[in-house]
Coordinates of C-alpha atoms in Angstrom, one line a residue:
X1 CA 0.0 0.0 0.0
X2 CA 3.0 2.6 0.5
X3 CA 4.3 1.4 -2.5
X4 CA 1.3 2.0 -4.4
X5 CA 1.0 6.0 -2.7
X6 CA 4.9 6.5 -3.8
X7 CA 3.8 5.5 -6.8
X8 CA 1.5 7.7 -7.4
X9 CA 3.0 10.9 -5.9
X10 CA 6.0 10.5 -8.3
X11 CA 3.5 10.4 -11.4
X12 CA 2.0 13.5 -10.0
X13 CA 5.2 15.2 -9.4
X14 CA 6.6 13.9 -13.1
X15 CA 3.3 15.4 -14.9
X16 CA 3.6 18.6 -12.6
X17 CA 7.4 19.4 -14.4
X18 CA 5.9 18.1 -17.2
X19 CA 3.7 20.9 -17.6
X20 CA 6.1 23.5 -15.6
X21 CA 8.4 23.0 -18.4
X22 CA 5.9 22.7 -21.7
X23 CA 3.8 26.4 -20.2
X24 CA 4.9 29.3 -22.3
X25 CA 3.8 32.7 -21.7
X26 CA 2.6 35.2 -25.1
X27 CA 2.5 39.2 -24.2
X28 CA -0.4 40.7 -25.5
X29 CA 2.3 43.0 -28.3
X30 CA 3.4 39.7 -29.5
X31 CA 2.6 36.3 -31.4
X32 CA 4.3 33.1 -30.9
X33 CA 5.3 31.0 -33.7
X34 CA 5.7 27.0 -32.9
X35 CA 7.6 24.8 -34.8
X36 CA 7.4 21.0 -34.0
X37 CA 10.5 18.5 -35.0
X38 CA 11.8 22.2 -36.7
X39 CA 8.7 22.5 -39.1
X40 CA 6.2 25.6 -38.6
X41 CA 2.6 25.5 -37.5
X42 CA 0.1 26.9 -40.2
X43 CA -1.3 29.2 -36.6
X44 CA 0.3 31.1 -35.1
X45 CA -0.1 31.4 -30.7
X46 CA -2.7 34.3 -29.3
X47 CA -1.3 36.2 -26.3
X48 CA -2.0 34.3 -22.9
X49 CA -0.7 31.0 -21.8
X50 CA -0.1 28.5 -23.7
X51 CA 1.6 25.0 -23.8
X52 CA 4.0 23.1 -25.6
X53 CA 5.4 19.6 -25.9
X54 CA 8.5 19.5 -24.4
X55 CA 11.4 18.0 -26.2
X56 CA 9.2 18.5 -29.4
X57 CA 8.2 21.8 -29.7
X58 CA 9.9 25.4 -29.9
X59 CA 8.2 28.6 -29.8
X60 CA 9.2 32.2 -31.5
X61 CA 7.7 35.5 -30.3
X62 CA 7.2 38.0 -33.2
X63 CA 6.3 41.2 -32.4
X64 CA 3.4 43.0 -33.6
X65 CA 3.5 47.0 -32.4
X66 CA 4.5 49.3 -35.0
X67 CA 8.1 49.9 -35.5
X68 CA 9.8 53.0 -36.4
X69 CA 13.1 53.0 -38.2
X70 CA 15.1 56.0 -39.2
X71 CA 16.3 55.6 -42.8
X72 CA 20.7 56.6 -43.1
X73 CA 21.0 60.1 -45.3
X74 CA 21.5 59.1 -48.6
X75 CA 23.3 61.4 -51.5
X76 CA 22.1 61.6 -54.8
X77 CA 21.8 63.5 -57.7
X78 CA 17.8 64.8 -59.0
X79 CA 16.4 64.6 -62.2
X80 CA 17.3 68.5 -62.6
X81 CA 21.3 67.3 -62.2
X82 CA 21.2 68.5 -58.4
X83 CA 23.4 66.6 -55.7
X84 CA 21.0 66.6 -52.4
X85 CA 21.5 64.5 -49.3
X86 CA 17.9 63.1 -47.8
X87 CA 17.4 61.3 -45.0
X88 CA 13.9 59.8 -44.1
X89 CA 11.8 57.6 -41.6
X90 CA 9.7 54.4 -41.9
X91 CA 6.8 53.3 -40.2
X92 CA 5.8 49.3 -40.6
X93 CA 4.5 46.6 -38.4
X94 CA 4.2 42.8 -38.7
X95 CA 1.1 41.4 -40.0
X96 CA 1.7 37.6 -40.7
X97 CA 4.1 36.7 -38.1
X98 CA 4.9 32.7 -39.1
X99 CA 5.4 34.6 -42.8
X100 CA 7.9 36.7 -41.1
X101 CA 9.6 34.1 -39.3
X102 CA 10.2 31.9 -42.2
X103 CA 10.2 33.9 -45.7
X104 CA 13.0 36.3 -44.1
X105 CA 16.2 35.5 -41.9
X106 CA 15.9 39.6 -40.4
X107 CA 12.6 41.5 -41.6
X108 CA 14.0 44.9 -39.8
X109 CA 17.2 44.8 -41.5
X110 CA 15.4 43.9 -44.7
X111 CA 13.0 46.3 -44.3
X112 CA 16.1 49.0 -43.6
X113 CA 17.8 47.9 -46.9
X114 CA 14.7 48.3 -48.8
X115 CA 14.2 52.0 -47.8
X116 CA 17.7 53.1 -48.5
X117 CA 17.3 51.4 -52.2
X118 CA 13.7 53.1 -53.1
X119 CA 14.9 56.2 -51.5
X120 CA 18.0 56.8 -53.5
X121 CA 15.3 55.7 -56.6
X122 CA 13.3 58.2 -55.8
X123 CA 15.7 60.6 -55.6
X124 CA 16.6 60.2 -59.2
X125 CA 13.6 60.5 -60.4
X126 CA 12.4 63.4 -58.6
X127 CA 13.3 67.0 -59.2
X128 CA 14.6 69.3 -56.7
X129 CA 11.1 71.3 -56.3
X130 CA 9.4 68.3 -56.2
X131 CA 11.7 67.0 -52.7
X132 CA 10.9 70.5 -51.3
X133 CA 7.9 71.4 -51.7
X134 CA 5.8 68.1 -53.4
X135 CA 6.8 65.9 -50.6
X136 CA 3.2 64.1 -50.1
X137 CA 3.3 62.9 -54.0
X138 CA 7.2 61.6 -52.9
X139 CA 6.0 60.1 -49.5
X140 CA 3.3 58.1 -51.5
X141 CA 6.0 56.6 -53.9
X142 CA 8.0 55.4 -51.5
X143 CA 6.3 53.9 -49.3
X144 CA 4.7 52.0 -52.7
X145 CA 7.8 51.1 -52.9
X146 CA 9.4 49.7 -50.4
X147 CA 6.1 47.5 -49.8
X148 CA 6.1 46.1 -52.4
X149 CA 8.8 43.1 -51.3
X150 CA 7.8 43.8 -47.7
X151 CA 3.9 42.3 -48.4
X152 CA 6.0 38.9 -49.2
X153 CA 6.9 38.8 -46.0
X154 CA 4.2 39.5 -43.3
X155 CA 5.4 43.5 -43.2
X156 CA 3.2 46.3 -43.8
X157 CA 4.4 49.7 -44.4
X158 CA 2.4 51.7 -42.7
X159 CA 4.1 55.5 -43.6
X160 CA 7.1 56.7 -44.9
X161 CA 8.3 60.3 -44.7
X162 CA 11.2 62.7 -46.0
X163 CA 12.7 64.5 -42.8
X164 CA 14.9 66.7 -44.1
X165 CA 16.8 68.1 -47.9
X166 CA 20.5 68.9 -47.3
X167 CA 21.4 71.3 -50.4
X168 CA 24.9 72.6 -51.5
X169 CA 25.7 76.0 -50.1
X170 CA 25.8 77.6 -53.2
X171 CA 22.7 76.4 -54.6
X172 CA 20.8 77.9 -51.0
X173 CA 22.8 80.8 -52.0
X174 CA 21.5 81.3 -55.3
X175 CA 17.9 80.3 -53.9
X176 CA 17.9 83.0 -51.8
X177 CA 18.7 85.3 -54.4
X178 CA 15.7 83.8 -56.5
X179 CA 13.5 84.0 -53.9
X180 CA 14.0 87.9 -53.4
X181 CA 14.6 88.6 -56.7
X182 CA 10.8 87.3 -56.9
X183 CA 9.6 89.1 -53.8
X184 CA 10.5 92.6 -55.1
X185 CA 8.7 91.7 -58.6
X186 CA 5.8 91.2 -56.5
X187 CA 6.4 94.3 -54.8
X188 CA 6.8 96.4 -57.4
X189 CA 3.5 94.9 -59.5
X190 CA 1.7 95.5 -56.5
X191 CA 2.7 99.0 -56.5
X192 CA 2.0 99.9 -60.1
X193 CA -0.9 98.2 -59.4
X194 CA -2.1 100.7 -56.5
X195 CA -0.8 103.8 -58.6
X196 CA -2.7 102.6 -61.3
X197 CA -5.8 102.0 -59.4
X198 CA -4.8 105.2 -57.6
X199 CA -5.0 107.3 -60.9
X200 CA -8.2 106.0 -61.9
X201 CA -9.8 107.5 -58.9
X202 CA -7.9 110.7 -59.3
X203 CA -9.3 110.6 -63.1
X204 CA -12.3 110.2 -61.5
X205 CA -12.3 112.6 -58.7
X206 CA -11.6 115.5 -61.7
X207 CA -14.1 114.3 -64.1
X208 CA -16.7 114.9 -61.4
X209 CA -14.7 118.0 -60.2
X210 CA -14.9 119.6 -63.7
X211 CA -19.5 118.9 -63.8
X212 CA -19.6 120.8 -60.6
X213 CA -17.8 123.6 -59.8
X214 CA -18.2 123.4 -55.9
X215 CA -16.9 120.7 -55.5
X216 CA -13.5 122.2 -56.0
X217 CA -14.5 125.0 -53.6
X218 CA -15.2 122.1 -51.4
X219 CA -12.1 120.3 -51.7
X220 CA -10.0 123.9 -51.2
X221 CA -12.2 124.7 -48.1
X222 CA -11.1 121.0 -46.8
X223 CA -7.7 121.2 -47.6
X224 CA -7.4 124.6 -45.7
X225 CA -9.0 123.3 -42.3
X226 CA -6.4 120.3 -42.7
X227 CA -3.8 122.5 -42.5
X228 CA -5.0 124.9 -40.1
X229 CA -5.4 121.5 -37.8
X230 CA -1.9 121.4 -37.2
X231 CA -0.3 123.5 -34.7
X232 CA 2.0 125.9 -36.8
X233 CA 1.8 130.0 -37.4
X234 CA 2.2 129.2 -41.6
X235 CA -1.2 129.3 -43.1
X236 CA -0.9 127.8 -47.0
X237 CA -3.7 129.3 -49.0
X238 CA -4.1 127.8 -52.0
X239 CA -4.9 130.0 -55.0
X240 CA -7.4 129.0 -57.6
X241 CA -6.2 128.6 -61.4
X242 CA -9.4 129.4 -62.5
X243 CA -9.0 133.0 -61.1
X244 CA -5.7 133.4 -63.4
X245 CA -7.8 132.0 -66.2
X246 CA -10.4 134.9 -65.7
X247 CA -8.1 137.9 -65.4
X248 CA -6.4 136.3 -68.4
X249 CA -10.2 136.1 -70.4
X250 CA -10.7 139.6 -69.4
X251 CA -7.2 141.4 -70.3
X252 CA -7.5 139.8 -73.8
X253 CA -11.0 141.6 -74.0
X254 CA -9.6 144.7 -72.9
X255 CA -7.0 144.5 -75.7
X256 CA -10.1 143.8 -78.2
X257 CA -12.1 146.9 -77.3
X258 CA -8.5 148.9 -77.5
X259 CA -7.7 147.7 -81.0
X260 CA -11.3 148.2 -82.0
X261 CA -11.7 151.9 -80.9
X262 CA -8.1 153.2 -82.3
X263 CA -8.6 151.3 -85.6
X264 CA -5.6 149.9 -88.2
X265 CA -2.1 151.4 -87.4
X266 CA -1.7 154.5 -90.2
X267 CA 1.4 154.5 -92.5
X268 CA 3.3 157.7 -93.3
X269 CA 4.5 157.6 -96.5
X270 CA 8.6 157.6 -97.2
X271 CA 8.8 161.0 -99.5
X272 CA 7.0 163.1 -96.6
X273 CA 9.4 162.3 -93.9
X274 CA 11.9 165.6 -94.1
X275 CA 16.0 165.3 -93.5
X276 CA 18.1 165.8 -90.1
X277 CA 20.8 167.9 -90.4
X278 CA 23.5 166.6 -88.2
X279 CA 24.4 169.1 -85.6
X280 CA 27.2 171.3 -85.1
X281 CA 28.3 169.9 -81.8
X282 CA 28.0 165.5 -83.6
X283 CA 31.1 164.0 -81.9
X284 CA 31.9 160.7 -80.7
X285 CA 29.2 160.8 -78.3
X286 CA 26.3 160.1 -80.5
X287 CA 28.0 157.1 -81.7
X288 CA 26.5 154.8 -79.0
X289 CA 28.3 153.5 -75.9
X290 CA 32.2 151.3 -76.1
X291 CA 32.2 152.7 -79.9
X292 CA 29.4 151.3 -81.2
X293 CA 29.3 152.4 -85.0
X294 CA 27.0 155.7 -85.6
X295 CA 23.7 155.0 -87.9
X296 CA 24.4 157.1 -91.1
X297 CA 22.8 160.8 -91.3
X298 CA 22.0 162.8 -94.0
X299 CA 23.5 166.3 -93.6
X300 CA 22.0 169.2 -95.3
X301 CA 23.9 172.2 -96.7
X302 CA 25.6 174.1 -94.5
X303 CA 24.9 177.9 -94.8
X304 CA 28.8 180.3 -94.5
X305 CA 28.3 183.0 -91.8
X306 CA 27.1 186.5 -94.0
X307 CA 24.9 184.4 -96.4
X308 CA 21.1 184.4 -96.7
X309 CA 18.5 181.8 -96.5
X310 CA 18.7 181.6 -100.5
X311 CA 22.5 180.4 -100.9
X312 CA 21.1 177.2 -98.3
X313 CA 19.0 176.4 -101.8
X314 CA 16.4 173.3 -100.4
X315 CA 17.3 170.8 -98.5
X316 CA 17.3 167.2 -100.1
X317 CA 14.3 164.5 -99.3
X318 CA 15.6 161.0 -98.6
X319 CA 12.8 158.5 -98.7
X320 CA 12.7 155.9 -95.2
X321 CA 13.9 152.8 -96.7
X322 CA 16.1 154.4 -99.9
X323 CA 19.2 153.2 -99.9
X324 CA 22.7 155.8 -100.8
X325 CA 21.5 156.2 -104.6
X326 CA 18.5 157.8 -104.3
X327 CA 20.3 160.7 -101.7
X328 CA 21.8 162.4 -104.4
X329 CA 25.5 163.2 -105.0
X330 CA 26.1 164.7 -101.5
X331 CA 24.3 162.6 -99.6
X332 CA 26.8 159.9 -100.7
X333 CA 29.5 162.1 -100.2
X334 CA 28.4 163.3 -96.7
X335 CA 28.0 160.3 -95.5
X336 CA 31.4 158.8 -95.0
X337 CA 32.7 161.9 -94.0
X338 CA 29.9 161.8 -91.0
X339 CA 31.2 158.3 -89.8
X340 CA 34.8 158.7 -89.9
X341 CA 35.2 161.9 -89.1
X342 CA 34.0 162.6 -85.8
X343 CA 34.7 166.2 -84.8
X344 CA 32.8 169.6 -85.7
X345 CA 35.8 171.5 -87.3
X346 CA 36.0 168.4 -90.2
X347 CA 31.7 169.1 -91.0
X348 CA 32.4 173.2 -90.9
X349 CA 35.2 172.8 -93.1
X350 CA 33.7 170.4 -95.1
X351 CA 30.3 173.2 -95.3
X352 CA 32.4 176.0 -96.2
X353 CA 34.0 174.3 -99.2
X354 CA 30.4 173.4 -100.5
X355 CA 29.8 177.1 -100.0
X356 CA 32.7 178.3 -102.1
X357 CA 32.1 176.1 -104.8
X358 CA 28.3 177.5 -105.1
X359 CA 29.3 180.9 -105.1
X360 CA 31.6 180.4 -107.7
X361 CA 28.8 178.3 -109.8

């Protein structure tokens, strides 16, 4: 009978370690893959406890959470011939854990080479606007991509994103210039825009102006009290052109009436204008200032002291505009004598020979 008890406490205590050592433990992030005599079960272990054969079955945990790896910057040259350096981030988690224990030795390093591959691709066939600016279109393609060999092997890709665009230094340089070189075209369409818009409203302002007289008066009256707002002692008063205009309207009427009541300018005719004798006392004087040249005059015949009126005989007529022929004789040959001789004794002297040379006629 104590035989039999052993017995059975050491088949009790056998199955006990039995169990102890076949009990394995799944957390709920992870699935348990069991391969009997090394070949796979088509199911995979839910988390909890659960048991295994010992000496005939071996479990591996895969887990299931979503796993972030950063992607190494990788260099390449764009589609615009640009050398960049991008680095970028991938999001993927395990969906078919017995797939990725068995179709792939390391999915995460797999995964990792994948990225680096499709991103350098995707560099190349990018251009450099495109990696700065279209970056959702980009983040699409790659994660396409790199999923495509991942779905083989129980990995979803769940995002993939650019984090940042090293450029050359001289390429930011040259964007910068761009991008100001563009923001003072804006600036300067926007402000012939506003002085356009502005001159409309002026052409508009004066077109209205011009219908109704007051509104000028108006616009002076405002502009003064604008002025006067401000402390100083300086009081600008503008002053209206149409006033100038009106003084201007009426002196040109005055100049009408004048014209009208004295009639066409009269013309005295050339034979009626007599001859000036040059005087005794003609010097250098009367030749104009600094020795300006003398206008030629016409003497008339000088009369000897003793003589009458009749030896003077008349005196000669020269027409306005005649020219030295149509003097007569002695006008001709007075006339040099007046402009290079300038003293009184050369024109008496001159006279008295005239005299002589009558008398003796």
């Amino acid at each position: 009978m104590e035989g039999t008890v052993v017995a059975v406490v050491v088949v009790v205590l056998l199955a006990l370690l039995v169990l102890r050592g076949g009990m394995r433990v799944v957390n709920q992030v992870e699935r348990g893959v069991v391969f009997r005599w090394g070949k796979a079960l088509p199911s995979h272990r839910q988390p909890g406890v659960t048991f295994l054969i010992p000496f005939a079955d071996r479990m591996r945990k895969v887990n299931v959470q979503i796993a972030t790896m950063p992607v190494p910057t990788q260099e390449g040259i764009t589609r615009d011939n640009v050398s960049v350096k991008v680095d970028a981030v991938v999001y993927f988690r395990v969906t078919d854990p017995v797939r990725a224990a068995i179709e792939v030795q390391d999915y995460v390093f797999a995964v990792g080479q994948v990225a680096q591959s499709s991103l350098r691709s995707i560099i190349g066939k990018s251009d450099l606007d495109d990696l700065l600016s279209d970056r959702e279109r980009l983040h699409e393609g790659l994660a396409l991509m790199i999923d495509s060999p991942a779905a083989g092997w129980g990995v979803h890709i769940d995002r993939v994103e650019i984090k940042d665009v090293q450029l050359p230094e001289s390429l930011k340089r040259s964007m910068s210039r761009q991008a100001e070189a563009e923001r003072e075209r804006r600036a300067r369409v926007i402000t012939a825009d506003g002085e356009f818009q502005a001159a409309q409203q002026l052409a508009n302002a004066s077109r209205i102006m011009s219908d109704t007289p007051e509104a000028m008066q108006l616009r002076l009256l405002q502009t003064v009290v604008e002025v006067a707002a401000e402390k100083n002692s300086t009081l600008v008063m503008p002053f209206p052109v149409e006033l100038l205009r009106y003084f201007d309207r009426a002196t040109q009427k005055i100049d009408a009436q004048i014209r009208t009541q004295t009639g066409p300018a009269q013309t005295v005719p050339a034979d009626t204008v007599p001859a000036q004798a040059v005087p005794a006392q003609a010097g250098p004087a009367q030749t104009g200032e600094k020795g300006a040249q003398a206008e030629p005059v016409v003497p008339g015949p000088v009369v000897p002291e003793g003589a009458g009126p009749e030896a003077a005989g008349p005196e000669p007529v020269v027409p306005e505009a005649a020219g030295p022929e149509t003097a007569g004789p002695e006008a001709v040959a007075s006339e040099p004598v007046a402009s290079e001789v300038g003293g009184p004794e050369s024109v008496e002297a001159e006279g008295l020979g005239r005299g002589g040379a009558a008398r003796q006629g």
